[in-house]
């Protein structure tokens, strides 16, 4: 199954009683494995989690910590834009040149990279003197 198909499929499971906005994310790792996630909302709104965060958690739970490819899909008017927190989460596990395919359910796409999504990202090297 393609990364896009995996993201499209997991999106159907999104738990979104508050926003009604379903998001699906799929990430590939160097082993070729694909990990998926959907957004999971909560009555205490800030406790909700994004699709990207879910996919990253599934990857780490499976014992992997490197992302080589990302795809996100939503029923949005323009390709769904990951929130700032998810850009930082992706940057933790992906090199700057990792491709990110942002899509809509009706086929629009924005191809970008993890580095372009978060220029000047804070990373662990900045704590070297600590
Ligand atoms: N959301 C994601 O899961 N990923 C994104 O890239 C954008 C936003 C979710 C969070 C919340 O459940 C809903 O979309 C509306 O913000």
Tab-separated table of N, CA and C and ligand atoms in Angstrom:
chain	number	residue	atom	x	y	z
A	1	UNK	N	0.847	-1.200	0.000
A	1	UNK	CA	0.000	0.000	0.000
A	1	UNK	C	0.885	1.254	0.000
A	2	UNK	N	0.512	2.254	-0.795
A	2	UNK	CA	1.303	3.489	-0.833
A	2	UNK	C	1.119	4.267	0.470
A	3	UNK	N	2.060	5.194	0.708
A	3	UNK	CA	1.967	6.021	1.912
A	3	UNK	C	0.660	6.818	1.901
A	4	UNK	N	0.300	7.326	0.723
A	4	UNK	CA	-0.942	8.104	0.605
A	4	UNK	C	-2.157	7.238	0.930
A	5	UNK	N	-2.185	6.016	0.425
A	5	UNK	CA	-3.315	5.126	0.712
A	5	UNK	C	-3.393	4.794	2.198
A	6	UNK	N	-2.228	4.619	2.822
A	6	UNK	CA	-2.198	4.317	4.265
A	6	UNK	C	-2.741	5.500	5.061
A	7	UNK	N	-2.360	6.715	4.662
A	7	UNK	CA	-2.836	7.915	5.358
A	7	UNK	C	-4.350	8.084	5.144
A	8	UNK	N	-4.785	7.827	3.914
A	8	UNK	CA	-6.212	7.964	3.584
A	8	UNK	C	-7.041	6.981	4.412
A	9	UNK	N	-6.525	5.762	4.544
A	9	UNK	CA	-7.268	4.712	5.258
A	9	UNK	C	-7.349	5.012	6.755
A	10	UNK	N	-6.229	5.404	7.370
A	10	UNK	CA	-6.251	5.638	8.819
A	10	UNK	C	-7.070	6.884	9.159
A	11	UNK	N	-7.148	7.811	8.238
A	11	UNK	CA	-7.946	9.031	8.460
A	11	UNK	C	-9.384	8.682	8.827
A	12	UNK	N	-9.892	7.610	8.253
A	12	UNK	CA	-11.280	7.220	8.533
A	12	UNK	C	-11.500	6.931	10.019
A	13	UNK	N	-10.432	6.557	10.734
A	13	UNK	CA	-10.562	6.212	12.155
A	13	UNK	C	-10.406	7.414	13.089
A	14	UNK	N	-10.186	8.591	12.528
A	14	UNK	CA	-9.970	9.766	13.376
A	14	UNK	C	-11.145	9.938	14.343
A	15	UNK	N	-10.825	10.313	15.585
A	15	UNK	CA	-11.843	10.543	16.617
A	15	UNK	C	-11.972	12.052	16.787
A	16	UNK	N	-12.967	12.629	16.124
A	16	UNK	CA	-13.041	14.093	16.018
A	16	UNK	C	-14.444	14.642	16.338
A	17	UNK	N	-15.001	14.313	17.525
A	17	UNK	CA	-16.353	14.780	17.817
A	17	UNK	C	-16.454	16.296	17.942
A	18	UNK	N	-15.347	16.981	18.149
A	18	UNK	CA	-15.387	18.427	18.390
A	18	UNK	C	-15.117	19.227	17.123
A	19	UNK	N	-14.058	18.910	16.400
A	19	UNK	CA	-13.770	19.690	15.192
A	19	UNK	C	-14.442	19.109	13.953
A	20	UNK	N	-14.731	17.803	13.992
A	20	UNK	CA	-15.244	17.087	12.799
A	20	UNK	C	-14.215	17.089	11.664
A	21	UNK	N	-12.993	17.438	11.971
A	21	UNK	CA	-11.945	17.549	10.941
A	21	UNK	C	-11.011	16.341	11.062
A	22	UNK	N	-11.197	15.368	10.142
A	22	UNK	CA	-10.403	14.136	10.202
A	22	UNK	C	-9.069	14.309	9.489
A	23	UNK	N	-8.004	13.867	10.144
A	23	UNK	CA	-6.669	13.924	9.548
A	23	UNK	C	-6.039	12.534	9.643
A	24	UNK	N	-5.338	12.155	8.587
A	24	UNK	CA	-4.580	10.894	8.590
A	24	UNK	C	-3.131	11.186	8.266
A	25	UNK	N	-2.224	10.475	8.925
A	25	UNK	CA	-0.793	10.646	8.640
A	25	UNK	C	-0.145	9.276	8.515
A	26	UNK	N	0.816	9.180	7.596
A	26	UNK	CA	1.589	7.947	7.441
A	26	UNK	C	3.049	8.323	7.284
A	27	UNK	N	3.913	7.582	7.967
A	27	UNK	CA	5.356	7.832	7.855
A	27	UNK	C	6.057	6.522	7.528
A	28	UNK	N	7.114	6.652	6.712
A	28	UNK	CA	7.924	5.479	6.367
A	28	UNK	C	9.249	5.580	7.100
A	29	UNK	N	9.837	4.423	7.385
A	29	UNK	CA	11.133	4.372	8.072
A	29	UNK	C	12.143	3.662	7.160
A	30	UNK	N	13.441	3.672	7.521
A	30	UNK	CA	14.439	3.034	6.659
A	30	UNK	C	14.186	1.538	6.434
A	31	UNK	N	13.510	0.878	7.349
A	31	UNK	CA	13.211	-0.559	7.181
A	31	UNK	C	12.150	-0.782	6.113
A	32	UNK	N	11.471	0.303	5.699
A	32	UNK	CA	10.375	0.186	4.733
A	32	UNK	C	9.025	0.136	5.431
A	33	UNK	N	9.039	0.002	6.750
A	33	UNK	CA	7.777	-0.075	7.495
A	33	UNK	C	7.018	1.243	7.392
A	34	UNK	N	5.705	1.129	7.450
A	34	UNK	CA	4.832	2.310	7.437
A	34	UNK	C	4.074	2.345	8.760
A	35	UNK	N	4.111	3.507	9.420
A	35	UNK	CA	3.380	3.700	10.670
A	35	UNK	C	2.337	4.780	10.442
A	36	UNK	N	1.153	4.567	11.005
A	36	UNK	CA	0.054	5.493	10.733
A	36	UNK	C	-0.507	6.083	12.015
A	37	UNK	N	-1.178	7.235	11.857
A	37	UNK	CA	-1.842	7.864	12.988
A	37	UNK	C	-2.976	8.746	12.511
A	38	UNK	N	-3.963	8.934	13.391
A	38	UNK	CA	-5.074	9.847	13.100
A	38	UNK	C	-5.234	10.760	14.310
A	39	UNK	N	-5.956	11.846	14.116
A	39	UNK	CA	-6.135	12.743	15.268
A	39	UNK	C	-7.160	12.155	16.240
A	40	UNK	N	-6.897	12.385	17.519
A	40	UNK	CA	-7.732	11.856	18.603
A	40	UNK	C	-8.041	13.015	19.533
A	41	UNK	N	-9.283	13.498	19.482
A	41	UNK	CA	-9.638	14.684	20.259
A	41	UNK	C	-10.135	14.299	21.658
A	42	UNK	N	-10.311	15.319	22.497
A	42	UNK	CA	-10.706	15.094	23.888
A	42	UNK	C	-11.623	16.231	24.320
A	43	UNK	N	-12.552	15.921	25.225
A	43	UNK	CA	-13.462	16.953	25.744
A	43	UNK	C	-12.671	18.092	26.382
A	44	UNK	N	-11.527	17.764	26.967
A	44	UNK	CA	-10.586	18.796	27.428
A	44	UNK	C	-9.713	19.098	26.204
A	45	UNK	N	-10.129	20.077	25.410
A	45	UNK	CA	-9.584	20.274	24.064
A	45	UNK	C	-8.067	20.179	23.913
A	46	UNK	N	-7.269	20.804	24.809
A	46	UNK	CA	-5.820	20.754	24.584
A	46	UNK	C	-5.222	19.360	24.709
A	47	UNK	N	-5.980	18.417	25.263
A	47	UNK	CA	-5.460	17.051	25.400
A	47	UNK	C	-5.566	16.250	24.104
A	48	UNK	N	-6.194	16.811	23.088
A	48	UNK	CA	-6.282	16.124	21.803
A	48	UNK	C	-4.912	15.984	21.165
A	49	UNK	N	-4.760	14.962	20.333
A	49	UNK	CA	-3.465	14.752	19.661
A	49	UNK	C	-3.651	14.744	18.151
A	50	UNK	N	-2.643	15.226	17.449
A	50	UNK	CA	-2.670	15.294	15.992
A	50	UNK	C	-2.336	13.937	15.364
A	51	UNK	N	-2.730	13.805	14.115
A	51	UNK	CA	-2.454	12.577	13.363
A	51	UNK	C	-0.947	12.301	13.283
A	52	UNK	N	-0.166	13.354	13.059
A	52	UNK	CA	1.279	13.171	12.924
A	52	UNK	C	1.874	12.639	14.222
A	53	UNK	N	1.385	13.177	15.349
A	53	UNK	CA	1.888	12.736	16.655
A	53	UNK	C	1.557	11.261	16.871
A	54	UNK	N	0.370	10.854	16.428
A	54	UNK	CA	-0.018	9.449	16.561
A	54	UNK	C	0.872	8.528	15.749
A	55	UNK	N	1.188	8.952	14.528
A	55	UNK	CA	2.053	8.129	13.659
A	55	UNK	C	3.456	8.024	14.262
A	56	UNK	N	3.949	9.137	14.803
A	56	UNK	CA	5.283	9.121	15.423
A	56	UNK	C	5.276	8.208	16.650
A	57	UNK	N	4.238	8.284	17.454
A	57	UNK	CA	4.158	7.418	18.640
A	57	UNK	C	4.132	5.945	18.225
A	58	UNK	N	3.407	5.626	17.160
A	58	UNK	CA	3.348	4.233	16.688
A	58	UNK	C	4.724	3.768	16.203
A	59	UNK	N	5.443	4.667	15.520
A	59	UNK	CA	6.790	4.336	15.046
A	59	UNK	C	7.714	4.021	16.215
A	60	UNK	N	7.712	4.892	17.215
A	60	UNK	CA	8.614	4.697	18.366
A	60	UNK	C	8.205	3.443	19.139
A	61	UNK	N	6.912	3.219	19.274
A	61	UNK	CA	6.445	2.020	19.976
A	61	UNK	C	6.879	0.750	19.251
A	62	UNK	N	7.037	0.851	17.923
A	62	UNK	CA	7.471	-0.303	17.129
A	62	UNK	C	8.992	-0.452	17.141
A	63	UNK	N	9.679	0.447	17.824
A	63	UNK	CA	11.136	0.312	17.955
A	63	UNK	C	11.931	1.059	16.909
A	64	UNK	N	11.296	1.997	16.186
A	64	UNK	CA	12.011	2.745	15.152
A	64	UNK	C	12.041	4.238	15.500
A	65	UNK	N	13.110	4.903	15.056
A	65	UNK	CA	13.265	6.318	15.429
A	65	UNK	C	13.743	7.187	14.265
A	66	UNK	N	13.591	6.694	13.033
A	66	UNK	CA	14.012	7.504	11.879
A	66	UNK	C	12.906	7.529	10.833
A	67	UNK	N	12.558	8.746	10.413
A	67	UNK	CA	11.521	8.921	9.381
A	67	UNK	C	12.188	9.227	8.053
A	68	UNK	N	11.752	8.565	6.973
A	68	UNK	CA	12.314	8.850	5.648
A	68	UNK	C	11.296	9.491	4.702
A	69	UNK	N	10.034	9.454	5.068
A	69	UNK	CA	8.984	9.979	4.182
A	69	UNK	C	7.721	10.211	5.010
A	70	UNK	N	7.001	11.293	4.673
A	70	UNK	CA	5.782	11.643	5.433
A	70	UNK	C	4.647	11.948	4.460
A	71	UNK	N	3.445	11.545	4.808
A	71	UNK	CA	2.258	11.935	4.033
A	71	UNK	C	1.117	12.249	5.006
A	72	UNK	N	0.426	13.358	4.755
A	72	UNK	CA	-0.705	13.765	5.603
A	72	UNK	C	-1.880	14.104	4.686
A	73	UNK	N	-3.085	13.729	5.115
A	73	UNK	CA	-4.270	14.001	4.303
A	73	UNK	C	-5.419	14.485	5.174
A	74	UNK	N	-6.187	15.439	4.631
A	74	UNK	CA	-7.398	15.928	5.300
A	74	UNK	C	-8.354	16.461	4.242
A	75	UNK	N	-9.602	16.642	4.641
A	75	UNK	CA	-10.597	17.224	3.732
A	75	UNK	C	-10.564	18.740	3.917
A	76	UNK	N	-9.487	19.326	3.443
A	76	UNK	CA	-9.254	20.760	3.627
A	76	UNK	C	-9.253	21.446	2.259
A	77	UNK	N	-9.505	22.745	2.217
A	77	UNK	CA	-9.545	23.444	0.924
A	77	UNK	C	-8.186	23.523	0.252
A	78	UNK	N	-7.135	23.531	1.064
A	78	UNK	CA	-5.756	23.491	0.540
A	78	UNK	C	-5.042	22.378	1.299
A	79	UNK	N	-3.919	21.873	0.761
A	79	UNK	CA	-3.235	20.764	1.433
A	79	UNK	C	-2.985	21.058	2.902
A	80	UNK	N	-3.324	20.088	3.744
A	80	UNK	CA	-3.334	20.294	5.196
A	80	UNK	C	-1.942	20.652	5.718
A	81	UNK	N	-1.911	21.691	6.525
A	81	UNK	CA	-0.636	22.222	7.011
A	81	UNK	C	-0.384	21.763	8.441
A	82	UNK	N	0.677	20.976	8.688
A	82	UNK	CA	0.940	20.499	10.045
A	82	UNK	C	1.123	21.667	11.018
A	83	UNK	N	0.638	21.498	12.250
A	83	UNK	CA	0.774	22.564	13.250
A	83	UNK	C	2.248	22.698	13.660
A	84	UNK	N	2.541	23.783	14.341
A	84	UNK	CA	3.930	24.046	14.739
A	84	UNK	C	4.516	22.924	15.582
A	85	UNK	N	3.698	22.418	16.528
A	85	UNK	CA	4.187	21.346	17.396
A	85	UNK	C	4.538	20.098	16.608
A	86	UNK	N	3.715	19.772	15.616
A	86	UNK	CA	4.001	18.565	14.823
A	86	UNK	C	5.216	18.772	13.925
A	87	UNK	N	5.451	19.992	13.460
A	87	UNK	CA	6.665	20.260	12.681
A	87	UNK	C	7.887	19.968	13.545
A	88	UNK	N	7.850	20.398	14.795
A	88	UNK	CA	8.957	20.127	15.711
A	88	UNK	C	9.076	18.625	15.989
A	89	UNK	N	7.963	17.956	16.144
A	89	UNK	CA	8.007	16.501	16.403
A	89	UNK	C	8.604	15.759	15.203
A	90	UNK	N	8.218	16.151	13.997
A	90	UNK	CA	8.780	15.508	12.802
A	90	UNK	C	10.283	15.759	12.722
A	91	UNK	N	10.704	16.996	13.039
A	91	UNK	CA	12.122	17.358	12.952
A	91	UNK	C	12.979	16.548	13.928
A	92	UNK	N	12.376	16.054	14.991
A	92	UNK	CA	13.115	15.233	15.962
A	92	UNK	C	13.610	13.925	15.323
A	93	UNK	N	12.848	13.414	14.360
A	93	UNK	CA	13.116	12.073	13.822
A	93	UNK	C	13.440	12.049	12.332
A	94	UNK	N	13.483	13.216	11.688
A	94	UNK	CA	13.686	13.244	10.237
A	94	UNK	C	14.775	14.240	9.859
A	95	UNK	N	15.600	13.875	8.869
A	95	UNK	CA	16.576	14.842	8.363
A	95	UNK	C	15.823	15.933	7.600
A	96	UNK	N	16.531	17.065	7.399
A	96	UNK	CA	15.873	18.235	6.798
A	96	UNK	C	15.329	17.961	5.390
A	97	UNK	N	15.995	17.036	4.646
A	97	UNK	CA	15.577	16.797	3.258
A	97	UNK	C	14.476	15.741	3.122
A	98	UNK	N	13.954	15.263	4.219
A	98	UNK	CA	12.890	14.240	4.148
A	98	UNK	C	11.641	14.825	3.489
A	99	UNK	N	11.134	14.146	2.443
A	99	UNK	CA	9.961	14.670	1.739
A	99	UNK	C	8.674	14.538	2.542
A	100	UNK	N	7.857	15.596	2.450
A	100	UNK	CA	6.552	15.626	3.128
A	100	UNK	C	5.501	15.919	2.062
A	101	UNK	N	4.563	14.996	1.923
A	101	UNK	CA	3.484	15.149	0.947
A	101	UNK	C	2.204	15.513	1.694
A	102	UNK	N	1.767	16.746	1.497
A	102	UNK	CA	0.569	17.247	2.172
A	102	UNK	C	-0.555	17.260	1.140
A	103	UNK	N	-1.703	16.652	1.488
A	103	UNK	CA	-2.721	16.428	0.471
A	103	UNK	C	-4.124	16.743	0.973
A	104	UNK	N	-5.032	16.819	0.016
A	104	UNK	CA	-6.462	16.926	0.345
A	104	UNK	C	-7.176	15.704	-0.203
A	105	UNK	N	-8.369	15.454	0.349
A	105	UNK	CA	-9.124	14.284	-0.109
A	105	UNK	C	-9.547	14.435	-1.570
A	106	UNK	N	-9.572	15.673	-2.086
A	106	UNK	CA	-9.921	15.797	-3.507
A	106	UNK	C	-8.705	15.923	-4.417
A	107	UNK	N	-7.542	15.624	-3.899
A	107	UNK	CA	-6.385	15.421	-4.778
A	107	UNK	C	-5.362	16.535	-4.866
A	108	UNK	N	-5.598	17.684	-4.193
A	108	UNK	CA	-4.581	18.740	-4.237
A	108	UNK	C	-3.374	18.305	-3.412
A	109	UNK	N	-2.189	18.753	-3.809
A	109	UNK	CA	-0.970	18.341	-3.117
A	109	UNK	C	0.010	19.491	-2.951
A	110	UNK	N	0.752	19.445	-1.881
A	110	UNK	CA	1.883	20.357	-1.655
A	110	UNK	C	3.054	19.492	-1.231
A	111	UNK	N	4.067	19.426	-2.069
A	111	UNK	CA	5.272	18.661	-1.734
A	111	UNK	C	6.255	19.604	-1.057
A	112	UNK	N	6.698	19.253	0.136
A	112	UNK	CA	7.667	20.076	0.840
A	112	UNK	C	8.646	19.151	1.553
A	113	UNK	N	9.435	19.716	2.471
A	113	UNK	CA	10.378	18.894	3.246
A	113	UNK	C	10.266	19.269	4.721
A	114	UNK	N	10.800	18.406	5.548
A	114	UNK	CA	10.778	18.680	6.990
A	114	UNK	C	11.545	19.974	7.289
A	115	UNK	N	12.663	20.191	6.599
A	115	UNK	CA	13.454	21.400	6.825
A	115	UNK	C	12.716	22.661	6.406
A	116	UNK	N	12.017	22.602	5.292
A	116	UNK	CA	11.281	23.783	4.830
A	116	UNK	C	10.069	24.081	5.719
A	117	UNK	N	9.536	23.054	6.362
A	117	UNK	CA	8.377	23.273	7.244
A	117	UNK	C	8.776	23.952	8.551
A	118	UNK	N	10.066	23.798	8.935
A	118	UNK	CA	10.488	24.391	10.208
A	118	UNK	C	11.918	24.918	10.107
A	119	UNK	N	12.084	26.044	9.388
A	119	UNK	CA	13.425	26.615	9.268
A	119	UNK	C	13.943	27.024	10.652
A	120	UNK	N	15.212	26.799	10.871
A	120	UNK	CA	15.827	27.216	12.144
A	120	UNK	C	15.350	26.411	13.330
A	121	UNK	N	14.976	25.162	13.086
A	121	UNK	CA	14.424	24.345	14.177
A	121	UNK	C	15.385	24.215	15.351
A	122	UNK	N	14.833	24.222	16.543
A	122	UNK	CA	15.613	23.896	17.738
A	122	UNK	C	15.914	22.400	17.688
A	123	UNK	N	17.174	22.021	17.936
A	123	UNK	CA	17.483	20.588	17.999
A	123	UNK	C	18.467	20.299	19.121
A	124	UNK	N	18.768	19.019	19.324
A	124	UNK	CA	19.563	18.600	20.489
A	124	UNK	C	20.973	19.189	20.469
A	125	UNK	N	21.504	19.523	19.272
A	125	UNK	CA	22.855	20.100	19.203
A	125	UNK	C	22.940	21.422	19.954
A	126	UNK	N	21.819	22.110	20.061
A	126	UNK	CA	21.839	23.397	20.737
A	126	UNK	C	22.007	23.257	22.247
A	127	UNK	N	21.941	22.034	22.738
A	127	UNK	CA	22.117	21.805	24.184
A	127	UNK	C	23.509	21.266	24.489
A	128	UNK	N	24.398	21.309	23.476
A	128	UNK	CA	25.727	20.702	23.622
A	128	UNK	C	26.516	21.216	24.829
A	129	UNK	N	26.377	22.481	25.155
A	129	UNK	CA	27.174	23.049	26.261
A	129	UNK	C	26.557	22.798	27.628
A	130	UNK	N	25.375	22.244	27.621
A	130	UNK	CA	24.686	22.062	28.918
A	130	UNK	C	25.305	20.928	29.715
B	1	LIG	N1	-4.796	18.289	13.051
B	1	LIG	C1	-3.981	17.226	12.799
B	1	LIG	O1	-4.207	16.120	13.306
B	1	LIG	N2	-2.927	17.405	11.974
B	1	LIG	C2	-2.672	18.547	11.265
B	1	LIG	O2	-1.709	18.577	10.494
B	1	LIG	C3	-3.541	19.725	11.451
B	1	LIG	C4	-4.540	19.625	12.541
B	1	LIG	C5	-5.987	18.070	13.881
B	1	LIG	C6	-5.946	18.540	15.304
B	1	LIG	C7	-7.430	18.660	15.625
B	1	LIG	O3	-7.923	17.380	15.991
B	1	LIG	C8	-8.055	19.049	14.300
B	1	LIG	O4	-7.103	18.706	13.301
B	1	LIG	C9	-8.411	20.523	14.184
B	1	LIG	O5	-7.350	21.308	14.581
